[in-house]
Coordinates of C-alpha atoms and ligand atoms in Angstrom, one line a residue:
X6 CA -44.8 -35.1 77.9
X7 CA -40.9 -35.4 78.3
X8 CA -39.1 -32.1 77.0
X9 CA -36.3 -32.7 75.2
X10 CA -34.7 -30.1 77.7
X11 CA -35.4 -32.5 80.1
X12 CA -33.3 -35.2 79.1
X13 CA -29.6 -35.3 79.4
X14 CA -27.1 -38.2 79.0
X15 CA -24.9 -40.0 82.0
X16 CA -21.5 -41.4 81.7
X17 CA -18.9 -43.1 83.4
X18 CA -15.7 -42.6 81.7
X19 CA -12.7 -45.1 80.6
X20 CA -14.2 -48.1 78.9
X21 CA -11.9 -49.7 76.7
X22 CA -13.9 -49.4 73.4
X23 CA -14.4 -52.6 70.8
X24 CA -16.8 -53.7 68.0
X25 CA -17.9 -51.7 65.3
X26 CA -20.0 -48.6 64.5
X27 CA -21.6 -48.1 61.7
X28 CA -22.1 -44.3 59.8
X29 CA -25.7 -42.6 59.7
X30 CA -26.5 -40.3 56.5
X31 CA -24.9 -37.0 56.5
X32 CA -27.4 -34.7 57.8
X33 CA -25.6 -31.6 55.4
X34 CA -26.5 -33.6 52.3
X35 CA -30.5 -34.1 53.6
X36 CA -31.0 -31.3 54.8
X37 CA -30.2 -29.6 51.1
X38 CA -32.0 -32.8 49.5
X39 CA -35.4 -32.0 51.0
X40 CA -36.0 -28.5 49.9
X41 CA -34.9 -29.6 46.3
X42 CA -37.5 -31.6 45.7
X43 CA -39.8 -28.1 45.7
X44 CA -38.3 -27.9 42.3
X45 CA -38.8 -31.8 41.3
X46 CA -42.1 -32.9 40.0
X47 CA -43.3 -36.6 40.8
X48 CA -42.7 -38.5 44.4
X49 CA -38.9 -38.5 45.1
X50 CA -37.3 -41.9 47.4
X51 CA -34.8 -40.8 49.4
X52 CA -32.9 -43.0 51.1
X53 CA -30.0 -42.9 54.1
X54 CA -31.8 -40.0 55.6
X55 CA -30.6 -40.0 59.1
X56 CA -33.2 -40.1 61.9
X57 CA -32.5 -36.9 63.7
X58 CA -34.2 -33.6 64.7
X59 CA -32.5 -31.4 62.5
X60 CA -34.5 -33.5 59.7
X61 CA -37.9 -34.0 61.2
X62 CA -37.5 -30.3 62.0
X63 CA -37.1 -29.6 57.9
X64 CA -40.1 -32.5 57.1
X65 CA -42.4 -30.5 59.2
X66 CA -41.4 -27.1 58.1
X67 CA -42.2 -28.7 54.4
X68 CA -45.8 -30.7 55.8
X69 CA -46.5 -27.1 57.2
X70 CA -46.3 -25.9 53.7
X71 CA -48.4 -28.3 52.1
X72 CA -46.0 -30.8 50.9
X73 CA -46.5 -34.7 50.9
X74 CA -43.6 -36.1 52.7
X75 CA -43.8 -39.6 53.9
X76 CA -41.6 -42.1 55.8
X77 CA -42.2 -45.8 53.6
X78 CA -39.3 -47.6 56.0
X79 CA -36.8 -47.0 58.8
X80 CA -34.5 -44.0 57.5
X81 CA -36.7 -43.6 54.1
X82 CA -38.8 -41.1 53.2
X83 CA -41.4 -40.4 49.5
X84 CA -41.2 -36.8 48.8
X85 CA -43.9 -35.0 46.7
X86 CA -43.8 -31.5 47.0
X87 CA -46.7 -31.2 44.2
X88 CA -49.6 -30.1 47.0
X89 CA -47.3 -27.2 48.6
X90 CA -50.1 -25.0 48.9
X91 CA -48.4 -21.7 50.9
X92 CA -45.7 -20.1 50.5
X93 CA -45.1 -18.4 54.0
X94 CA -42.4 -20.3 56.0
X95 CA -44.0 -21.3 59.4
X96 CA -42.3 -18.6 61.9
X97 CA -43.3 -21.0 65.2
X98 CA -41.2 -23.7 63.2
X99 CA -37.7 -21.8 61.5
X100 CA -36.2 -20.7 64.4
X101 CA -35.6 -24.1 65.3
X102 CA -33.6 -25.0 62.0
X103 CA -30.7 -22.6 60.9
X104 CA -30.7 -24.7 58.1
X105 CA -34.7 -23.8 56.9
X106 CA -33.1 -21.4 55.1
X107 CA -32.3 -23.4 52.1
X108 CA -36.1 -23.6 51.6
X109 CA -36.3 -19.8 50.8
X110 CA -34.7 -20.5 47.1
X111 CA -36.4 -23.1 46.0
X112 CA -39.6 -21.7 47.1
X113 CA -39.1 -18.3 45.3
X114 CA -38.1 -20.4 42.1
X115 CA -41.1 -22.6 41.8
X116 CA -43.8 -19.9 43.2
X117 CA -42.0 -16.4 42.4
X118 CA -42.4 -15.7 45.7
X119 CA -41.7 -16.8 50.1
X120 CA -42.3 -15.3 52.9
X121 CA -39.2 -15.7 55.4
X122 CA -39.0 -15.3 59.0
X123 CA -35.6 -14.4 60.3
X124 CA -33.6 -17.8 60.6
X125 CA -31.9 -18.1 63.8
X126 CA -28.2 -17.4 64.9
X127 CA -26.8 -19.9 67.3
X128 CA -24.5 -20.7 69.4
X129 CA -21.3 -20.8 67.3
X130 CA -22.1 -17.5 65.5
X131 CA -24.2 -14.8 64.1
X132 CA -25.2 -16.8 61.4
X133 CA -25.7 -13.6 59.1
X134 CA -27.5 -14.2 55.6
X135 CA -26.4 -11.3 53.5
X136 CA -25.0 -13.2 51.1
X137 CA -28.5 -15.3 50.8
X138 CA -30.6 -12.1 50.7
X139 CA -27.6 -10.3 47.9
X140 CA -27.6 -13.5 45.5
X141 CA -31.7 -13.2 45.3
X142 CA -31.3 -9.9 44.1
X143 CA -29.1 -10.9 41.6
X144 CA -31.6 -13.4 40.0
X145 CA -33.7 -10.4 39.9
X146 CA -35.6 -11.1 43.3
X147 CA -37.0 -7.7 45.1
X148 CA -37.0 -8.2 48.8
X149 CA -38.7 -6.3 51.3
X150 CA -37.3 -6.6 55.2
X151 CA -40.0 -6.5 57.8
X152 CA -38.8 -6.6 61.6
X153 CA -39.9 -10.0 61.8
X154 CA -40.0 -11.4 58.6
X155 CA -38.4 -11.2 54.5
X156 CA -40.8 -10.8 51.9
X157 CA -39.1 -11.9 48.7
X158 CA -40.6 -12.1 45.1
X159 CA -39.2 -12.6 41.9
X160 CA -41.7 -13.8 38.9
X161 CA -38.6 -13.2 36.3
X162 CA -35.9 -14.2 37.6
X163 CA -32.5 -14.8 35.3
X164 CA -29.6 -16.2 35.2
X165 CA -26.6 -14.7 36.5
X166 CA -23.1 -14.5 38.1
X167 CA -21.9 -14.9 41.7
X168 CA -18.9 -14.4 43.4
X169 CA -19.5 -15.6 47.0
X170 CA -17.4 -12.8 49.1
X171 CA -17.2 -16.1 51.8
X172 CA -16.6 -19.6 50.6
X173 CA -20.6 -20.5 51.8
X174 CA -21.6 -24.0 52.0
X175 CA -25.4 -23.5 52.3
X176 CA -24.7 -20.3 49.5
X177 CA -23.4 -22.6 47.3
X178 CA -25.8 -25.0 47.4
X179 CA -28.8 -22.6 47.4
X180 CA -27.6 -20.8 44.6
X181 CA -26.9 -24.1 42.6
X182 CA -30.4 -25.3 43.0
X183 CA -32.1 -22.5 42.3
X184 CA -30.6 -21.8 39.0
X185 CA -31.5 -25.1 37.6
X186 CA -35.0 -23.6 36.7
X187 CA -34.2 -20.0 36.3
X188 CA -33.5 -19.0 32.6
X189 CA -30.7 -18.4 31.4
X190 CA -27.0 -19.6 32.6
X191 CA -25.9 -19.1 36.3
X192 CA -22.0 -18.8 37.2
X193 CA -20.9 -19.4 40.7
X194 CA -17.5 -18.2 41.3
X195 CA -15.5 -18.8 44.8
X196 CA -18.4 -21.7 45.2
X197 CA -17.9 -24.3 48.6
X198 CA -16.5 -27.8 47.7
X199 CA -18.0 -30.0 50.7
X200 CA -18.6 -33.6 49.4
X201 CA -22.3 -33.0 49.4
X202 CA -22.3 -30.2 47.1
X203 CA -21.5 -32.5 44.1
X204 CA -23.7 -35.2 46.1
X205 CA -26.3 -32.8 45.4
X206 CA -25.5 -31.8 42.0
X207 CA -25.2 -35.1 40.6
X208 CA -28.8 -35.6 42.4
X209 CA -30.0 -32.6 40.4
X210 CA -28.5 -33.8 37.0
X211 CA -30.5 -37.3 37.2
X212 CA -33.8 -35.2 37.4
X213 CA -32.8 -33.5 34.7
X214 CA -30.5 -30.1 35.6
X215 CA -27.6 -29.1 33.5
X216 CA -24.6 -28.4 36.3
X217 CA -21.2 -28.7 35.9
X218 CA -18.1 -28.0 37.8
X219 CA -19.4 -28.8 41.5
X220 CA -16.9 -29.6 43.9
X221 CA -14.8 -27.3 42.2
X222 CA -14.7 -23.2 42.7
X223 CA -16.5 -22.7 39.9
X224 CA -20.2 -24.0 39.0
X225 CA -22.0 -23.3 36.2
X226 CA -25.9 -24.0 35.9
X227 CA -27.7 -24.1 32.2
X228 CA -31.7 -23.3 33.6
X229 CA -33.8 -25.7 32.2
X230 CA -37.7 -25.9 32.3
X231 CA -38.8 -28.9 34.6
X232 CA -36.8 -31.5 36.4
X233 CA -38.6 -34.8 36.9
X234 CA -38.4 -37.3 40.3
X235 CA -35.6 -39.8 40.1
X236 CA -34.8 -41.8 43.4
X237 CA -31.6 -40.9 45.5
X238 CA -29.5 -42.2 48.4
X239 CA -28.2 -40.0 51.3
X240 CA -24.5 -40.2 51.5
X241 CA -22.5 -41.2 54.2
X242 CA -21.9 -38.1 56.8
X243 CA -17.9 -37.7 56.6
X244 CA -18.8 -35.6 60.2
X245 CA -19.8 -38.8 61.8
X246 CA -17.1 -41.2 60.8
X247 CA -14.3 -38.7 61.7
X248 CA -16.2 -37.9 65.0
X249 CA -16.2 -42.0 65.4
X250 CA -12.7 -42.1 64.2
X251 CA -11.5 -39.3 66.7
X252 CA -13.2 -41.1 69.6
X253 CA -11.5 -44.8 68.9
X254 CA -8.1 -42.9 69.1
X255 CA -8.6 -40.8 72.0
X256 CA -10.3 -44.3 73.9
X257 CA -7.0 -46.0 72.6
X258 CA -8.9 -48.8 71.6
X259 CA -9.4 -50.8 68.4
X260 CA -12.7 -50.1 66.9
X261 CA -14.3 -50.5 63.0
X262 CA -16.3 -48.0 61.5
X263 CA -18.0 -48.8 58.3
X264 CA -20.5 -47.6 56.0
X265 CA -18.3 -44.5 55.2
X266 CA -16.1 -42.5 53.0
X267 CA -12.2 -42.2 53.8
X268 CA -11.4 -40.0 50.9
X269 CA -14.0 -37.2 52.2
X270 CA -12.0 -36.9 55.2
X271 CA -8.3 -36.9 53.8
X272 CA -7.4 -33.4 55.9
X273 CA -8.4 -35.8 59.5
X274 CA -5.9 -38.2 58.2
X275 CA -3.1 -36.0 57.5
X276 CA -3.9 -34.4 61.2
X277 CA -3.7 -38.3 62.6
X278 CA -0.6 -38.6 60.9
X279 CA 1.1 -35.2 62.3
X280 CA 0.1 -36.4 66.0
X281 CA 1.2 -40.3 65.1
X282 CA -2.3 -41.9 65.5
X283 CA -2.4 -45.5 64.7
X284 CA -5.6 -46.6 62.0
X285 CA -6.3 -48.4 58.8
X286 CA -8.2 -46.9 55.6
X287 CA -10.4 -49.7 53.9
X288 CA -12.2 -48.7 50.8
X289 CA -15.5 -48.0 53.2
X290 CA -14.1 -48.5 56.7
X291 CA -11.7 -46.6 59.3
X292 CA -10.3 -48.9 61.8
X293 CA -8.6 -47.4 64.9
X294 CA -5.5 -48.8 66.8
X295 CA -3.6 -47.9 70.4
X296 CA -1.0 -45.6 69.7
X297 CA 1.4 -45.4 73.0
X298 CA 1.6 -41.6 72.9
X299 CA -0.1 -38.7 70.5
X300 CA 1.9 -35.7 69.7
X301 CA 0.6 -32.0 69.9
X302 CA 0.3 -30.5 66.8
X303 CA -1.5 -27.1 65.4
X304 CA -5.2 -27.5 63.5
X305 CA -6.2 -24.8 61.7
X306 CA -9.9 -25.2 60.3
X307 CA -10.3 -24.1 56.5
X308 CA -13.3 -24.8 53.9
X309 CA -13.1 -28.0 52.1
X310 CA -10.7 -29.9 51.7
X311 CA -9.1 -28.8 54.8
X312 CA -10.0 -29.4 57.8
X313 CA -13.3 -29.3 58.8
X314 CA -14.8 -27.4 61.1
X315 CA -17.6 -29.7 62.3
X316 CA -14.8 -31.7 63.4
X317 CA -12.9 -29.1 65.4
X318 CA -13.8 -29.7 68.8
X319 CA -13.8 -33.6 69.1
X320 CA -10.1 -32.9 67.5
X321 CA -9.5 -30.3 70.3
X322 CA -10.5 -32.9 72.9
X323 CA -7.9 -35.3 71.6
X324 CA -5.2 -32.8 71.6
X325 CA -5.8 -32.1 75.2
X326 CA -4.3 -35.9 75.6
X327 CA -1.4 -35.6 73.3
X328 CA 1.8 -34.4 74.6
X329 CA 2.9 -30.8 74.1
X330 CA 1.6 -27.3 73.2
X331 CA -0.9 -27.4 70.8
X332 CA -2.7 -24.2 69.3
X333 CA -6.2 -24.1 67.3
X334 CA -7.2 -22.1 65.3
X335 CA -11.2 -21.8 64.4
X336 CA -11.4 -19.4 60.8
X337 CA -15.0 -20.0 59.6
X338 CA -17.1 -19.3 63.1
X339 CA -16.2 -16.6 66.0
X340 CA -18.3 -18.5 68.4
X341 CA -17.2 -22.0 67.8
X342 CA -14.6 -21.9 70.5
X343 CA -16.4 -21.3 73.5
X344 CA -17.0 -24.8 74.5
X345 CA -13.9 -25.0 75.7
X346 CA -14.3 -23.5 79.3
X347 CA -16.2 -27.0 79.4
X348 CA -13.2 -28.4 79.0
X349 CA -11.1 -26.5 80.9
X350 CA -13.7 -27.3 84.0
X351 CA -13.4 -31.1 83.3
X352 CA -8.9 -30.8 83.9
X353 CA -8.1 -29.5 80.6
X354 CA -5.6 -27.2 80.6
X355 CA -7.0 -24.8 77.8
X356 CA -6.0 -21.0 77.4
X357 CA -8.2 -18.7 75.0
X358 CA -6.0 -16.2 73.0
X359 CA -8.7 -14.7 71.5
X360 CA -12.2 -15.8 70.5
X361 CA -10.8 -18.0 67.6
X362 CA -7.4 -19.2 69.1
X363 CA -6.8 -21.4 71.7
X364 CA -3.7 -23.0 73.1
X365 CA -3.8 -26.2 74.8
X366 CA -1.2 -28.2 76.9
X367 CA -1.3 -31.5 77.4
X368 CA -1.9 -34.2 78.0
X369 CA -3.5 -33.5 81.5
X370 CA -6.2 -36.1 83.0
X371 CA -9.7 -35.4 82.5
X372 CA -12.0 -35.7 85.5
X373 CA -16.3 -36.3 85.1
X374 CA -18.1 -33.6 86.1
X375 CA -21.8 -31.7 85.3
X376 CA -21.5 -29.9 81.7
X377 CA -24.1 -28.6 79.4
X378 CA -24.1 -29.2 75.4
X379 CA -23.7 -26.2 73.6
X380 CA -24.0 -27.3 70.3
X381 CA -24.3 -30.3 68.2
X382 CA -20.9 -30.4 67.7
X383 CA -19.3 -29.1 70.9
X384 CA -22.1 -31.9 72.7
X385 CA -20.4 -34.5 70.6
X386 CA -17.3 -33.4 71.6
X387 CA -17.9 -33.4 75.3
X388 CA -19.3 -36.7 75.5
X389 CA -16.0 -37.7 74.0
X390 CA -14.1 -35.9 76.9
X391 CA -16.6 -37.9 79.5
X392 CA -15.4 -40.9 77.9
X393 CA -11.6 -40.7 78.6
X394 CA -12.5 -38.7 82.3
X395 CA -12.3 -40.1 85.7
X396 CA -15.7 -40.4 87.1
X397 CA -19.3 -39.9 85.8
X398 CA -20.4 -36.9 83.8
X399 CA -23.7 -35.7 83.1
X400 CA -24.2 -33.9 79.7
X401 CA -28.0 -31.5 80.0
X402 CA -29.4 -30.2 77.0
X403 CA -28.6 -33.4 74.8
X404 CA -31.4 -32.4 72.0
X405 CA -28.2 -30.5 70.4
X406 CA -26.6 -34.0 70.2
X407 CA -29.8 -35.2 68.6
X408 CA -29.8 -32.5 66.3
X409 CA -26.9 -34.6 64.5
X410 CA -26.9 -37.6 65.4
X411 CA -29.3 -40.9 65.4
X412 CA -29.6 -42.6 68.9
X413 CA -25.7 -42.1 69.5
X414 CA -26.1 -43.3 73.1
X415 CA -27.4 -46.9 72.2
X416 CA -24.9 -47.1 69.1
X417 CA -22.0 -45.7 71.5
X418 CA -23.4 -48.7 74.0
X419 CA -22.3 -50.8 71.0
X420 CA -18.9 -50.3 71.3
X421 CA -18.4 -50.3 74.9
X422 CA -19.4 -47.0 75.9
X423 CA -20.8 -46.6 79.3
X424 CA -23.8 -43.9 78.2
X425 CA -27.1 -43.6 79.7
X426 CA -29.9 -41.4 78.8
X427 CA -32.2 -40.6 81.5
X428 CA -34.9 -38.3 82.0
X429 CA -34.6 -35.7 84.5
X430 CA -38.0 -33.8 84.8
Ligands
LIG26 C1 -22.7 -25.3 56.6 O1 -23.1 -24.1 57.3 C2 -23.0 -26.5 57.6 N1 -24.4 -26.5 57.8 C3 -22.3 -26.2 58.9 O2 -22.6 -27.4 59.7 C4 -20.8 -26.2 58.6 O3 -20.2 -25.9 59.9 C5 -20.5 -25.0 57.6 O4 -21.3 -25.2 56.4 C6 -19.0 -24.9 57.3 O5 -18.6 -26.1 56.8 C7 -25.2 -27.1 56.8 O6 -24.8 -27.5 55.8 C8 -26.7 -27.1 57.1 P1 -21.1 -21.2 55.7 P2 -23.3 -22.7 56.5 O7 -22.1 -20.4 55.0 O8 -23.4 -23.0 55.1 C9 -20.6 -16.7 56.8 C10 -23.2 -28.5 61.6 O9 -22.7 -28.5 62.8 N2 -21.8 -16.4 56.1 O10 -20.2 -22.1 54.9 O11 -24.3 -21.9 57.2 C11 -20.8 -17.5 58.0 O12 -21.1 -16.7 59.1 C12 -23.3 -27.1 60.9 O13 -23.7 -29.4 61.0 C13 -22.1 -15.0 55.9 O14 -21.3 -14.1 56.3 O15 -21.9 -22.1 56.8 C14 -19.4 -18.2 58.2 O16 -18.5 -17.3 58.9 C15 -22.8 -26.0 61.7 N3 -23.3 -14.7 55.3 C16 -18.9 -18.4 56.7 O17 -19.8 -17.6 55.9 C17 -24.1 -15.6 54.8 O18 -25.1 -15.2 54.2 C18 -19.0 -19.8 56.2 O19 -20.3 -20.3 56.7 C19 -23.8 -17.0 55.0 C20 -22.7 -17.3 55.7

């Protein structure tokens, strides 16, 4: 059996990059879609879904629990969640997926009650989910904390109002789904306004929900009694693209990507703009262009719409070849920075101010070299850096890529990219 640990991905830098690429599912949408079919009766089509751990890791967490999931055709999947037959979350199975979390809610909705292992923290932070655990309670959950595990039950819960102390994606969209059957009217103030939070909403309202104001930071929910299957489409993942976009510019090459949605990623193009990128917005494209030099500029992530943080460190890569002092500045996660010494071993010259500044000069030459993925993101990010180096670099640990993103060495191949995956057991 090949371990996923096992693998890792070799490359031999400065291709010049042409063709297209074309945009997967976004794997933040999916991997909220799933668990809310718990609360939809009938078989649910999803389609888009992205081929990628993160959401065979959530489709077996659900099969675990009794649920009928079923893949009808490449990136496809029937969902009917009426034969969930257990309500304790496989703890073999959630440590793998942060992101199991957003099974918790439903599940206490539908069966007034879940069992809930400790969710992992990773890599780019301590993950905490007090605000989870505090908005249960607020339905009118009871929770009891074990040292392994969270027993939560709630047979009547009722509406109520949140303000999230954090702007909280996965909060948001927890709290949004979970009211739709809870009696009563739910108000979420301070509420996330990712794309996919709407995506998801509008998802909800065709089976039958009564939410308004997603995508804005207030959401109100109007608990009805049942929501009924309807058939839904993954939407494209705005990470992706601008990961795709980012790489085209830094490769100084012309590339297309299609199958995407400029308008989700307006704060990337205001960003191009301040460093004088060349590229070209079509209504579901991003086409890159040389540019002869890139300016330094400061990015500072913030919640949606600013800048993403997803999309900080491929962004941080490209500054390292525009000229000039540039300083970042990570505000959602105090771990998401630490990639950088990967960087710094590669010829980047990268100083950390503290563990969510950095200051980087550049542009300096990058030069191949042995590095290990960190992250989905950070993973990403490095394989761009090995693709503007001097020399080969080999990337271990590549299951973090795979996390996010579906067979992203023969799709970079595509292009021009000179990307193997081998197996190094
Ligand atoms: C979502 O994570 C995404 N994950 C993340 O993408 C993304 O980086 C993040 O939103 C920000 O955009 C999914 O959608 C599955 P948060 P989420 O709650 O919801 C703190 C990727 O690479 N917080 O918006 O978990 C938290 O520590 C992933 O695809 C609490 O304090 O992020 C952070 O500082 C990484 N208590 C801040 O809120 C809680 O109970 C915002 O995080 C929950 C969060």
């Amino acid at each position: 059996m090949i371990h996923e640990k096992d693998m890792k991905f070799i490359i031999n830098g400065q291709k010049p990059l042409n063709g297209e690429i074309s945009v997967s599912g976004a794997k933040n949408h999916a991997l909220k879609v799933f668990p809310a079919c718990i609360l939809i009766n009938g078989d649910i089509n999803i389609s888009n879904v992205p081929e990628i751990e993160d959401i065979h890791r959530i489709i077996e967490i659900m099969q675990d629990l009794g649920a009928d999931i079923k893949k009808i055709a490449d990136n496809q999947y029937k969902v009917n969640t009426g034969s969930i037959s257990k309500t304790d979350l496989n703890p073999e199975l959630i440590p793998k997926l942060r992101a199991s979390i957003m099974l918790a809610g439903p599940m206490l909705v539908k069966y007034g009650q879940v069992k809930m292992p400790h969710p992992g923290g990773c890599v780019i932070g301590k993950r905490p989910i007090d605000i989870f655990l505090s908005g249960y309670k607020k339905f009118g959950a009871e929770i009891i904390e074990n040292d392994d595990h969270y027993l939560i039950t709630g047979k009547n819960l009722k509406g109520t109002e949140i303000f999230l102390p954090m702007i909280s994606v996965t909060n948001t969209e927890t709290f949004m789904t979970m009211a739709t059957l809870i009696p009563g009217k739910t108000i979420i103030k301070n509420a996330a306004m990712e794309p996919e939070i709407p995506a998801l909403a509008e998802f909800l309202n065709l089976c039958g929900a009564k939410i308004t104001g997603a995508g804005t930071p207030t959401i109100e929910i109007e608990g009805v009694n049942e929501l009924n299957a309807t058939d839904t489409a993954i939407i494209p993942d705005r990470i992706e693209a601008g990961t795709f976009a980012i790489m085209g510019v830094l490769a100084k090459s012309k590339i297309k990507i299609t199958n995407c949605e400029p308008k989700h990623l307006e704060s990337l193009w205001a960003m191009f703009d301040k460093i004088e990128a060349r590229y070209k917005l079509g209504k579901n494209y991003i086409e890159t262009m040389p540019a002869i030099e890139l300016k330094a500029t400061n990015l500072k992530t913030h919640e949606y719409p600013g800048f993403p943080t997803d999309l900080q460190s491929p962004f941080t890569v490209l500054l390292t070849q525009t000229r000039g002092m540039s300083m970042v500045h990570e505000t959602i996660f105090e771990g998401r920075l630490f990639y950088t010494d990967k960087l710094s071993k590669m010829g980047a010259d990268i100083i950390m101010c503290d563990p969510y500044r950095v200051v980087i000069n550049g542009p300096t030459p990058l030069y191949g070299t042995k590095v290990e993925s960190p992250d989905l993101r950070a993973g990403m990010a490095l394989i761009l850096a090995a693709m503007v180096a001097q020399g080969t670099t080999e990337i271990d640990n590549i299951y973090q890529i795979d996390r996010g993103y579906q067979k992203i060495d023969e799709r970079l191949r595509n292009i021009g990219v000179d990307i193997q995956r081998i197996n190094d057991a």
